[in-house]
PDB file of C-alpha atoms in Angstrom:
ATOM      1  CA  UNK A  61       0.000   0.000   0.000  1.00 95.00           C
ATOM      2  CA  UNK A  62       1.437   3.338  -1.067  1.00 97.00           C
ATOM      3  CA  UNK A  63       1.511   6.074   1.552  1.00 98.00           C
ATOM      4  CA  UNK A  64       2.716   9.669   1.535  1.00 98.00           C
ATOM      5  CA  UNK A  65       3.777  11.262   4.833  1.00 98.00           C
ATOM      6  CA  UNK A  66       4.158  15.027   4.927  1.00 98.00           C
ATOM      7  CA  UNK A  67       6.332  17.001   7.326  1.00 98.00           C
ATOM      8  CA  UNK A  68       7.191  20.645   7.811  1.00 96.00           C
ATOM      9  CA  UNK A  69       6.290  23.727   9.847  1.00 96.00           C
ATOM     10  CA  UNK A  70       2.772  25.068  10.130  1.00 95.00           C
ATOM     11  CA  UNK A  71       3.771  28.688  10.592  1.00 98.00           C
ATOM     12  CA  UNK A  72       5.978  30.738   8.278  1.00 98.00           C
ATOM     13  CA  UNK A  73       6.773  34.435   8.501  1.00 98.00           C
ATOM     14  CA  UNK A  74       6.062  36.738   5.551  1.00 98.00           C
ATOM     15  CA  UNK A  75       8.949  37.011   3.046  1.00 98.00           C
ATOM     16  CA  UNK A  76      10.475  33.752   4.295  1.00 98.00           C
ATOM     17  CA  UNK A  77      10.564  30.308   2.648  1.00 98.00           C
ATOM     18  CA  UNK A  78       7.924  27.625   3.103  1.00 98.00           C
ATOM     19  CA  UNK A  79       9.535  24.167   3.098  1.00 98.00           C
ATOM     20  CA  UNK A  80       7.655  20.860   3.150  1.00 98.00           C
ATOM     21  CA  UNK A  81       8.712  17.263   2.586  1.00 98.00           C
ATOM     22  CA  UNK A  82       6.713  14.272   1.392  1.00 98.00           C
ATOM     23  CA  UNK A  83       8.122  10.844   2.304  1.00 98.00           C
ATOM     24  CA  UNK A  84       7.065   7.922   0.093  1.00 98.00           C
ATOM     25  CA  UNK A  85       6.467   4.364   1.231  1.00 98.00           C
ATOM     26  CA  UNK A  86       5.339   1.512  -1.001  1.00 98.00           C
ATOM     27  CA  UNK A  87       6.563   3.204  -4.197  1.00 98.00           C
ATOM     28  CA  UNK A  88       9.704   4.908  -5.458  1.00 98.00           C
ATOM     29  CA  UNK A  89      10.198   8.544  -6.362  1.00 98.00           C
ATOM     30  CA  UNK A  90      12.094   7.338  -9.467  1.00 97.00           C
ATOM     31  CA  UNK A  91       9.081   5.358 -10.754  1.00 95.00           C
ATOM     32  CA  UNK A  92       8.828   6.103 -14.488  1.00 93.00           C
ATOM     33  CA  UNK A  93       5.044   5.675 -14.394  1.00 93.00           C
ATOM     34  CA  UNK A  94       4.353   8.268 -11.698  1.00 96.00           C
ATOM     35  CA  UNK A  95       4.625  11.984 -11.075  1.00 97.00           C
ATOM     36  CA  UNK A  96       4.879  13.595  -7.664  1.00 98.00           C
ATOM     37  CA  UNK A  97       2.829  16.713  -7.063  1.00 98.00           C
ATOM     38  CA  UNK A  98       2.239  19.525  -4.615  1.00 98.00           C
ATOM     39  CA  UNK A  99      -1.264  20.987  -4.404  1.00 98.00           C
ATOM     40  CA  UNK A 100      -2.798  23.464  -1.989  1.00 98.00           C
ATOM     41  CA  UNK A 101      -6.342  24.118  -0.808  1.00 98.00           C
ATOM     42  CA  UNK A 102      -7.715  27.439   0.372  1.00 96.00           C
ATOM     43  CA  UNK A 103     -11.270  28.759   0.819  1.00 93.00           C
ATOM     44  CA  UNK A 104     -10.684  31.518  -1.721  1.00 92.00           C
ATOM     45  CA  UNK A 105      -9.084  29.434  -4.493  1.00 93.00           C
ATOM     46  CA  UNK A 106     -10.144  25.857  -3.915  1.00 95.00           C
ATOM     47  CA  UNK A 107      -7.612  23.274  -5.070  1.00 97.00           C
ATOM     48  CA  UNK A 108      -4.578  24.780  -6.779  1.00 97.00           C
ATOM     49  CA  UNK A 109      -1.900  22.677  -8.424  1.00 97.00           C
ATOM     50  CA  UNK A 110       1.568  24.066  -7.670  1.00 98.00           C
ATOM     51  CA  UNK A 111       3.942  21.753  -9.484  1.00 98.00           C
ATOM     52  CA  UNK A 112       5.453  18.295  -9.853  1.00 98.00           C
ATOM     53  CA  UNK A 113       8.639  16.327 -10.296  1.00 98.00           C
ATOM     54  CA  UNK A 114       9.096  13.073 -12.198  1.00 96.00           C
ATOM     55  CA  UNK A 115      11.700  10.800 -13.718  1.00 96.00           C
ATOM     56  CA  UNK A 116      11.628   9.774 -17.388  1.00 91.00           C
ATOM     57  CA  UNK A 117      15.250   8.756 -18.099  1.00 91.00           C
ATOM     58  CA  UNK A 118      16.143  12.052 -16.428  1.00 96.00           C
ATOM     59  CA  UNK A 119      14.524  14.318 -13.841  1.00 97.00           C
ATOM     60  CA  UNK A 120      11.950  16.940 -14.733  1.00 97.00           C
ATOM     61  CA  UNK A 121      10.014  19.547 -12.768  1.00 97.00           C
ATOM     62  CA  UNK A 122       6.996  21.543 -13.947  1.00 97.00           C
ATOM     63  CA  UNK A 123       5.428  24.488 -12.145  1.00 97.00           C
ATOM     64  CA  UNK A 124       2.206  26.472 -12.197  1.00 97.00           C
ATOM     65  CA  UNK A 125       2.536  29.878 -13.827  1.00 95.00           C
ATOM     66  CA  UNK A 126       1.152  31.548 -10.694  1.00 95.00           C
ATOM     67  CA  UNK A 127       4.129  30.469  -8.541  1.00 97.00           C
ATOM     68  CA  UNK A 128       6.813  29.683 -11.127  1.00 97.00           C
ATOM     69  CA  UNK A 129       9.179  32.443 -10.014  1.00 97.00           C
ATOM     70  CA  UNK A 130       9.099  31.324  -6.363  1.00 98.00           C
ATOM     71  CA  UNK A 131       8.857  27.540  -6.321  1.00 98.00           C
ATOM     72  CA  UNK A 132      11.242  24.591  -6.373  1.00 98.00           C
ATOM     73  CA  UNK A 133      10.241  20.931  -6.192  1.00 98.00           C
ATOM     74  CA  UNK A 134      13.076  18.428  -5.838  1.00 98.00           C
ATOM     75  CA  UNK A 135      13.314  14.668  -5.539  1.00 98.00           C
ATOM     76  CA  UNK A 136      15.568  13.039  -2.956  1.00 98.00           C
ATOM     77  CA  UNK A 137      16.311   9.524  -4.118  1.00 98.00           C
ATOM     78  CA  UNK A 138      18.460   8.682  -1.093  1.00 98.00           C
ATOM     79  CA  UNK A 139      15.486   9.203   1.224  1.00 98.00           C
ATOM     80  CA  UNK A 140      12.729   8.320  -1.283  1.00 98.00           C
ATOM     81  CA  UNK A 141      10.940  11.624  -0.850  1.00 98.00           C
ATOM     82  CA  UNK A 142      10.347  14.928  -2.564  1.00 98.00           C
ATOM     83  CA  UNK A 143      10.197  18.464  -1.292  1.00 98.00           C
ATOM     84  CA  UNK A 144       8.518  21.807  -1.844  1.00 98.00           C
ATOM     85  CA  UNK A 145      10.161  25.171  -1.360  1.00 98.00           C
ATOM     86  CA  UNK A 146       8.099  28.310  -1.856  1.00 98.00           C
ATOM     87  CA  UNK A 147      10.031  31.550  -1.460  1.00 98.00           C
ATOM     88  CA  UNK A 148       8.949  35.048  -0.481  1.00 98.00           C
ATOM     89  CA  UNK A 149       5.656  33.925   1.013  1.00 98.00           C
ATOM     90  CA  UNK A 150       2.796  36.308   1.796  1.00 98.00           C
ATOM     91  CA  UNK A 151      -0.470  35.778   3.708  1.00 97.00           C
ATOM     92  CA  UNK A 152      -1.989  34.768   0.318  1.00 97.00           C
ATOM     93  CA  UNK A 153       0.065  31.562   0.570  1.00 98.00           C
ATOM     94  CA  UNK A 154      -1.829  30.496   3.698  1.00 98.00           C
ATOM     95  CA  UNK A 155      -3.453  27.171   2.803  1.00 98.00           C
ATOM     96  CA  UNK A 156      -3.489  23.448   3.433  1.00 98.00           C
ATOM     97  CA  UNK A 157      -0.710  21.890   1.377  1.00 98.00           C
ATOM     98  CA  UNK A 158      -0.930  18.337   0.011  1.00 98.00           C
ATOM     99  CA  UNK A 159       1.462  16.084  -1.810  1.00 98.00           C
ATOM    100  CA  UNK A 160      -0.017  13.560  -4.234  1.00 98.00           C
ATOM    101  CA  UNK A 161       0.990  10.873  -6.728  1.00 98.00           C
ATOM    102  CA  UNK A 162      -0.197  10.690 -10.354  1.00 94.00           C
ATOM    103  CA  UNK A 163       0.026   7.342 -12.071  1.00 94.00           C
ATOM    104  CA  UNK A 164       0.102   6.314 -15.729  1.00 89.00           C
ATOM    105  CA  UNK A 165      -0.081   3.091 -17.667  1.00 89.00           C
ATOM    106  CA  UNK A 166       1.668   2.726 -21.013  1.00 86.00           C
ATOM    107  CA  UNK A 167      -0.539   0.963 -23.539  1.00 87.00           C
ATOM    108  CA  UNK A 168       0.151   0.793 -27.258  1.00 89.00           C
ATOM    109  CA  UNK A 169       2.679   3.635 -27.060  1.00 87.00           C
ATOM    110  CA  UNK A 170       0.251   5.965 -25.263  1.00 83.00           C
ATOM    111  CA  UNK A 171       0.349   6.880 -21.557  1.00 84.00           C
ATOM    112  CA  UNK A 172      -3.102   6.541 -19.992  1.00 90.00           C
ATOM    113  CA  UNK A 173      -3.719   8.750 -16.965  1.00 93.00           C
ATOM    114  CA  UNK A 174      -4.976   7.092 -13.789  1.00 95.00           C
ATOM    115  CA  UNK A 175      -5.365  10.245 -11.705  1.00 96.00           C
ATOM    116  CA  UNK A 176      -3.971  11.433  -8.384  1.00 97.00           C
ATOM    117  CA  UNK A 177      -4.676   8.251  -6.505  1.00 97.00           C
ATOM    118  CA  UNK A 178      -2.578   8.706  -3.360  1.00 98.00           C
ATOM    119  CA  UNK A 179      -2.457  11.844  -1.213  1.00 98.00           C
ATOM    120  CA  UNK A 180      -0.565  12.983   1.836  1.00 98.00           C
ATOM    121  CA  UNK A 181      -2.422  13.895   4.993  1.00 98.00           C
ATOM    122  CA  UNK A 182      -2.137  17.635   4.383  1.00 98.00           C
ATOM    123  CA  UNK A 183      -0.229  20.340   6.245  1.00 98.00           C
ATOM    124  CA  UNK A 184      -1.987  23.517   7.318  1.00 98.00           C
ATOM    125  CA  UNK A 185       0.430  26.390   6.724  1.00 98.00           C
ATOM    126  CA  UNK A 186      -0.207  29.893   8.012  1.00 98.00           C
ATOM    127  CA  UNK A 187       1.852  32.835   6.816  1.00 98.00           C
ATOM    128  CA  UNK A 188       1.909  35.373   9.600  1.00 97.00           C
ATOM    129  CA  UNK A 189       4.359  37.413  11.626  1.00 96.00           C
TER     130      UNK A 189
ATOM    131  CA  UNK B  85      -2.842  26.876 -19.744  1.00 83.00           C
ATOM    132  CA  UNK B  86      -6.189  25.079 -19.749  1.00 91.00           C
ATOM    133  CA  UNK B  87      -8.881  26.613 -17.543  1.00 94.00           C
ATOM    134  CA  UNK B  88     -11.612  24.350 -16.192  1.00 96.00           C
ATOM    135  CA  UNK B  89     -14.941  25.983 -15.322  1.00 97.00           C
ATOM    136  CA  UNK B  90     -17.288  24.071 -13.060  1.00 97.00           C
ATOM    137  CA  UNK B  91     -20.970  24.795 -12.755  1.00 92.00           C
ATOM    138  CA  UNK B  92     -22.928  25.450 -10.753  1.00 92.00           C
ATOM    139  CA  UNK B  93     -20.954  26.695  -7.764  1.00 94.00           C
ATOM    140  CA  UNK B  94     -23.408  25.138  -5.330  1.00 96.00           C
ATOM    141  CA  UNK B  95     -25.987  22.392  -5.752  1.00 96.00           C
ATOM    142  CA  UNK B  96     -28.700  21.578  -3.201  1.00 96.00           C
ATOM    143  CA  UNK B  97     -30.322  18.162  -3.177  1.00 96.00           C
ATOM    144  CA  UNK B  98     -31.999  15.759  -0.816  1.00 96.00           C
ATOM    145  CA  UNK B  99     -30.748  12.283  -0.092  1.00 96.00           C
ATOM    146  CA  UNK B 100     -31.937   9.796  -2.694  1.00 97.00           C
ATOM    147  CA  UNK B 101     -31.945  12.312  -5.547  1.00 97.00           C
ATOM    148  CA  UNK B 102     -29.571  12.526  -8.532  1.00 97.00           C
ATOM    149  CA  UNK B 103     -26.983  15.311  -8.912  1.00 97.00           C
ATOM    150  CA  UNK B 104     -25.252  16.317 -12.138  1.00 96.00           C
ATOM    151  CA  UNK B 105     -22.064  18.392 -11.984  1.00 97.00           C
ATOM    152  CA  UNK B 106     -20.503  20.031 -15.021  1.00 97.00           C
ATOM    153  CA  UNK B 107     -16.913  20.872 -15.987  1.00 97.00           C
ATOM    154  CA  UNK B 108     -16.020  22.736 -19.181  1.00 96.00           C
ATOM    155  CA  UNK B 109     -12.506  23.128 -20.536  1.00 94.00           C
ATOM    156  CA  UNK B 110     -11.313  26.367 -22.143  1.00 93.00           C
ATOM    157  CA  UNK B 111      -9.968  24.380 -25.098  1.00 90.00           C
ATOM    158  CA  UNK B 112     -10.228  20.879 -26.467  1.00 89.00           C
ATOM    159  CA  UNK B 113      -8.676  18.301 -24.150  1.00 89.00           C
ATOM    160  CA  UNK B 114      -8.192  14.580 -24.391  1.00 89.00           C
ATOM    161  CA  UNK B 115     -10.746  12.681 -22.368  1.00 90.00           C
ATOM    162  CA  UNK B 116      -8.068  10.315 -21.039  1.00 90.00           C
ATOM    163  CA  UNK B 117      -6.595  13.147 -18.966  1.00 93.00           C
ATOM    164  CA  UNK B 118      -9.732  14.297 -17.089  1.00 96.00           C
ATOM    165  CA  UNK B 119     -10.372  13.235 -13.477  1.00 98.00           C
ATOM    166  CA  UNK B 120     -12.850  14.029 -10.690  1.00 98.00           C
ATOM    167  CA  UNK B 121     -12.192  14.298  -6.942  1.00 98.00           C
ATOM    168  CA  UNK B 122     -14.326  14.520  -3.817  1.00 98.00           C
ATOM    169  CA  UNK B 123     -13.079  16.688  -0.975  1.00 97.00           C
ATOM    170  CA  UNK B 124     -14.480  16.862   2.550  1.00 97.00           C
ATOM    171  CA  UNK B 125     -13.414  19.345   5.260  1.00 95.00           C
ATOM    172  CA  UNK B 126     -10.342  18.190   7.126  1.00 95.00           C
ATOM    173  CA  UNK B 127      -9.592  15.403   4.635  1.00 97.00           C
ATOM    174  CA  UNK B 128      -7.388  14.981   1.603  1.00 98.00           C
ATOM    175  CA  UNK B 129      -9.173  14.869  -1.757  1.00 98.00           C
ATOM    176  CA  UNK B 130     -10.282  11.433  -2.915  1.00 98.00           C
ATOM    177  CA  UNK B 131      -9.981  10.277  -6.525  1.00 98.00           C
ATOM    178  CA  UNK B 132     -13.401   9.286  -7.893  1.00 98.00           C
ATOM    179  CA  UNK B 133     -13.091   9.141 -11.677  1.00 98.00           C
ATOM    180  CA  UNK B 134     -10.154   9.068 -14.099  1.00 97.00           C
ATOM    181  CA  UNK B 135     -10.057   8.997 -17.883  1.00 95.00           C
ATOM    182  CA  UNK B 136     -13.440  10.824 -17.876  1.00 96.00           C
ATOM    183  CA  UNK B 137     -15.478   7.715 -17.032  1.00 97.00           C
ATOM    184  CA  UNK B 138     -13.438   5.079 -15.171  1.00 96.00           C
ATOM    185  CA  UNK B 139     -14.189   4.683 -11.471  1.00 98.00           C
ATOM    186  CA  UNK B 140     -11.265   4.540  -9.074  1.00 97.00           C
ATOM    187  CA  UNK B 141     -10.867   1.559  -6.768  1.00 96.00           C
ATOM    188  CA  UNK B 142     -13.598   1.347  -4.159  1.00 97.00           C
ATOM    189  CA  UNK B 143     -15.820   4.082  -5.631  1.00 98.00           C
ATOM    190  CA  UNK B 144     -19.514   3.070  -5.652  1.00 97.00           C
ATOM    191  CA  UNK B 145     -21.242   2.698  -9.004  1.00 96.00           C
ATOM    192  CA  UNK B 146     -23.563   5.547  -8.010  1.00 97.00           C
ATOM    193  CA  UNK B 147     -20.749   7.769  -9.305  1.00 98.00           C
ATOM    194  CA  UNK B 148     -20.312   8.014 -13.064  1.00 98.00           C
ATOM    195  CA  UNK B 149     -18.484  10.301 -15.454  1.00 98.00           C
ATOM    196  CA  UNK B 150     -19.129  11.199 -19.075  1.00 97.00           C
ATOM    197  CA  UNK B 151     -18.365  13.627 -21.871  1.00 94.00           C
ATOM    198  CA  UNK B 152     -20.964  15.403 -23.943  1.00 86.00           C
ATOM    199  CA  UNK B 153     -19.525  17.732 -26.534  1.00 82.00           C
ATOM    200  CA  UNK B 154     -17.106  19.909 -24.607  1.00 81.00           C
ATOM    201  CA  UNK B 155     -18.740  19.351 -21.217  1.00 92.00           C
ATOM    202  CA  UNK B 156     -17.471  16.748 -18.803  1.00 97.00           C
ATOM    203  CA  UNK B 157     -20.106  15.549 -16.353  1.00 97.00           C
ATOM    204  CA  UNK B 158     -20.064  13.820 -12.982  1.00 98.00           C
ATOM    205  CA  UNK B 159     -23.377  12.198 -12.082  1.00 97.00           C
ATOM    206  CA  UNK B 160     -24.180  10.933  -8.604  1.00 98.00           C
ATOM    207  CA  UNK B 161     -27.362   8.883  -8.327  1.00 97.00           C
ATOM    208  CA  UNK B 162     -29.221   7.903  -5.155  1.00 97.00           C
ATOM    209  CA  UNK B 163     -27.438  10.563  -3.082  1.00 97.00           C
ATOM    210  CA  UNK B 164     -26.354   9.399   0.359  1.00 97.00           C
ATOM    211  CA  UNK B 165     -25.494  11.641   3.335  1.00 96.00           C
ATOM    212  CA  UNK B 166     -21.748  11.025   2.893  1.00 96.00           C
ATOM    213  CA  UNK B 167     -21.875  12.342  -0.702  1.00 97.00           C
ATOM    214  CA  UNK B 168     -22.436  15.941   0.386  1.00 96.00           C
ATOM    215  CA  UNK B 169     -19.008  17.509  -0.155  1.00 97.00           C
ATOM    216  CA  UNK B 170     -16.955  19.547  -2.611  1.00 97.00           C
ATOM    217  CA  UNK B 171     -16.203  18.122  -6.051  1.00 98.00           C
ATOM    218  CA  UNK B 172     -13.376  19.135  -8.361  1.00 98.00           C
ATOM    219  CA  UNK B 173     -12.534  18.240 -11.926  1.00 98.00           C
ATOM    220  CA  UNK B 174      -8.874  18.132 -12.929  1.00 97.00           C
ATOM    221  CA  UNK B 175      -6.942  18.001 -16.177  1.00 96.00           C
ATOM    222  CA  UNK B 176      -3.471  16.557 -16.608  1.00 94.00           C
ATOM    223  CA  UNK B 177      -1.269  18.036 -19.288  1.00 90.00           C
ATOM    224  CA  UNK B 178       1.975  19.957 -19.696  1.00 89.00           C
ATOM    225  CA  UNK B 179       0.533  21.772 -16.713  1.00 92.00           C
ATOM    226  CA  UNK B 180      -2.183  20.564 -14.354  1.00 94.00           C
ATOM    227  CA  UNK B 181      -5.323  22.463 -13.477  1.00 96.00           C
ATOM    228  CA  UNK B 182      -8.346  22.056 -11.246  1.00 97.00           C
ATOM    229  CA  UNK B 183     -11.792  23.525 -11.663  1.00 97.00           C
ATOM    230  CA  UNK B 184     -12.915  25.939  -8.975  1.00 97.00           C
ATOM    231  CA  UNK B 185     -15.141  23.301  -7.423  1.00 97.00           C
ATOM    232  CA  UNK B 186     -18.834  22.595  -6.878  1.00 97.00           C
ATOM    233  CA  UNK B 187     -20.275  22.359  -3.394  1.00 97.00           C
ATOM    234  CA  UNK B 188     -22.948  19.693  -3.089  1.00 97.00           C
ATOM    235  CA  UNK B 189     -25.089  20.506  -0.062  1.00 97.00           C
ATOM    236  CA  UNK B 190     -28.105  18.996   1.588  1.00 93.00           C
ATOM    237  CA  UNK B 191     -31.375  20.737   0.799  1.00 90.00           C
TER     238      UNK B 191
END
């Protein structure tokens, strides 16, 4: 059974960096049929995808346009986890942050999408001085 | 970037009724990359539907997904008390996006 365990602080000061980690059990961050995502939930914006990292012969990371200048998502193969860093935070970044796994199945040279089937427990992050 | 628009923002139904939720993409998207999620307060989202119409493991057959023209639809028949929640559609592509959500509330 695949599980994602999140860790990181729940309070970050404005202008500082939000850092969260998602530890994977039952799967591998290097799995070529998965991507590893960070998503946040807030009352004002609902679910917002922030970005992902994945391995397809080499490592890739993709980011949402809304946070592209401030975000880094990195894999850590030695610990089988991935991390989120969001710089220069403001109160608008207050939200519940989730990590999640996407899975795919290759069939007749096409990758079929099986959705975000495993989620972390969520971390409530408040940006406040 | 693909924008998903869900309608309506809120739906009110009684238990036992049928609810239909809509999700429209700002441009043509492949149906194999459209998913639906249920989200309840204090919980992580739960995958319901992937590939427009395939149910995820353990999802009751009261939940079904379809595509009509450019509108993706989630239908929930025989509503039960635990079905009242937020629902989001999601598209996977070079970037991911979620709709803004539909709140399904008890009438």
